[in-house]
């Protein structure tokens, strides 16, 4: 089977009666990496549209359990559709994933496998009214959890210019953060995504507006991360996730930009370190053993066939690790 045909088959397998189709990224690769078995307990930290969960559930059987986590109320509705057809036991936890994992850990739940699909769900970006996309005119919202107070509108209309510039630079890696922030402040109040896009373009050099990708992409990424506290949530969730995993269990994460991927890469690499003695010592005296074995030599990326079917897969990076021992100090 060709790469394009395999990606198309995964897409069709994960389609649901909902009018919004969720196409999971690197789905076969993720399932192979975490290797769920009949009877296992698996935690999906970012359920979204449930594309990965459907493939995982098929492997768990009637005695297995899939616990799904998501703070987005839309995901809770999609989970009901998924649970009605799943052949394994299911449970949904409706809160931000680091908090949910801590609560599960306090219940004494330990997972045989655990995975997270970081960033925003395609269901969120494909809902124009939620303001995640620069391709649709919508209110400046960008909240993954509509119950929270902070919105993108509050950020662009009330935060100081220097603070806006800083988040565009650090969270969006935007080269023209200063000019864009000045233009945003000059045009206040901004009410819609289209007004924000116009401000972004006006704050950039003319030549930069016609480079690769949409000129608003990095600014929208930075605002979304800031509104939802995404990087703080990842930093909190990675160690809690590892502690929730059984020894011998597998953990995997899919990231979509360098800020996410660096965190995952460094976390797994830190766990895989063995002896920490100075190199000039003839024998090891620290006795430190690796707590993880990387499951990927490098990050796994989507092949041309998957990118052809699902262009959003182009930037995806998958990494995983096998738990060899409990984390020191956990």
Short mmCIF file of C-alpha atoms in Angstrom, two decimals, residues 11 13 26 38 63 76 84 95 119 139 141 145 151 154 157 190 204 230 252 276 285 303 305 307 311 322-323 328-329:
data_model
loop_
_atom_site.label_atom_id
_atom_site.label_comp_id
_atom_site.label_asym_id
_atom_site.label_seq_id
_atom_site.Cartn_x
_atom_site.Cartn_y
_atom_site.Cartn_z
CA UNK A 11 -8.44 9.27 7.66
CA UNK A 13 -11.16 5.00 9.78
CA UNK A 26 0.95 10.38 12.77
CA UNK A 38 -5.45 -6.02 25.47
CA UNK A 63 -10.77 -5.57 29.54
CA UNK A 76 -16.53 16.17 25.69
CA UNK A 84 -20.80 4.84 22.44
CA UNK A 95 -9.97 19.75 32.70
CA UNK A 119 -1.12 22.40 20.52
CA UNK A 139 -14.14 37.56 17.48
CA UNK A 141 -11.24 34.66 21.43
CA UNK A 145 -11.67 26.36 27.48
CA UNK A 151 -9.19 36.03 25.68
CA UNK A 154 -8.07 41.21 26.19
CA UNK A 157 -6.48 45.54 23.71
CA UNK A 190 -9.35 45.52 17.78
CA UNK A 204 5.76 44.14 9.06
CA UNK A 230 0.16 26.12 26.85
CA UNK A 252 4.69 9.56 23.50
CA UNK A 276 26.56 11.79 36.16
CA UNK A 285 30.50 6.54 42.22
CA UNK A 303 5.73 11.09 5.14
CA UNK A 305 1.60 10.55 1.65
CA UNK A 307 1.12 15.42 4.22
CA UNK A 311 -1.20 19.27 5.22
CA UNK A 322 10.08 3.57 27.62
CA UNK A 323 10.00 3.88 31.41
CA UNK A 328 14.30 10.38 40.99
CA UNK A 329 12.58 12.38 43.72
#
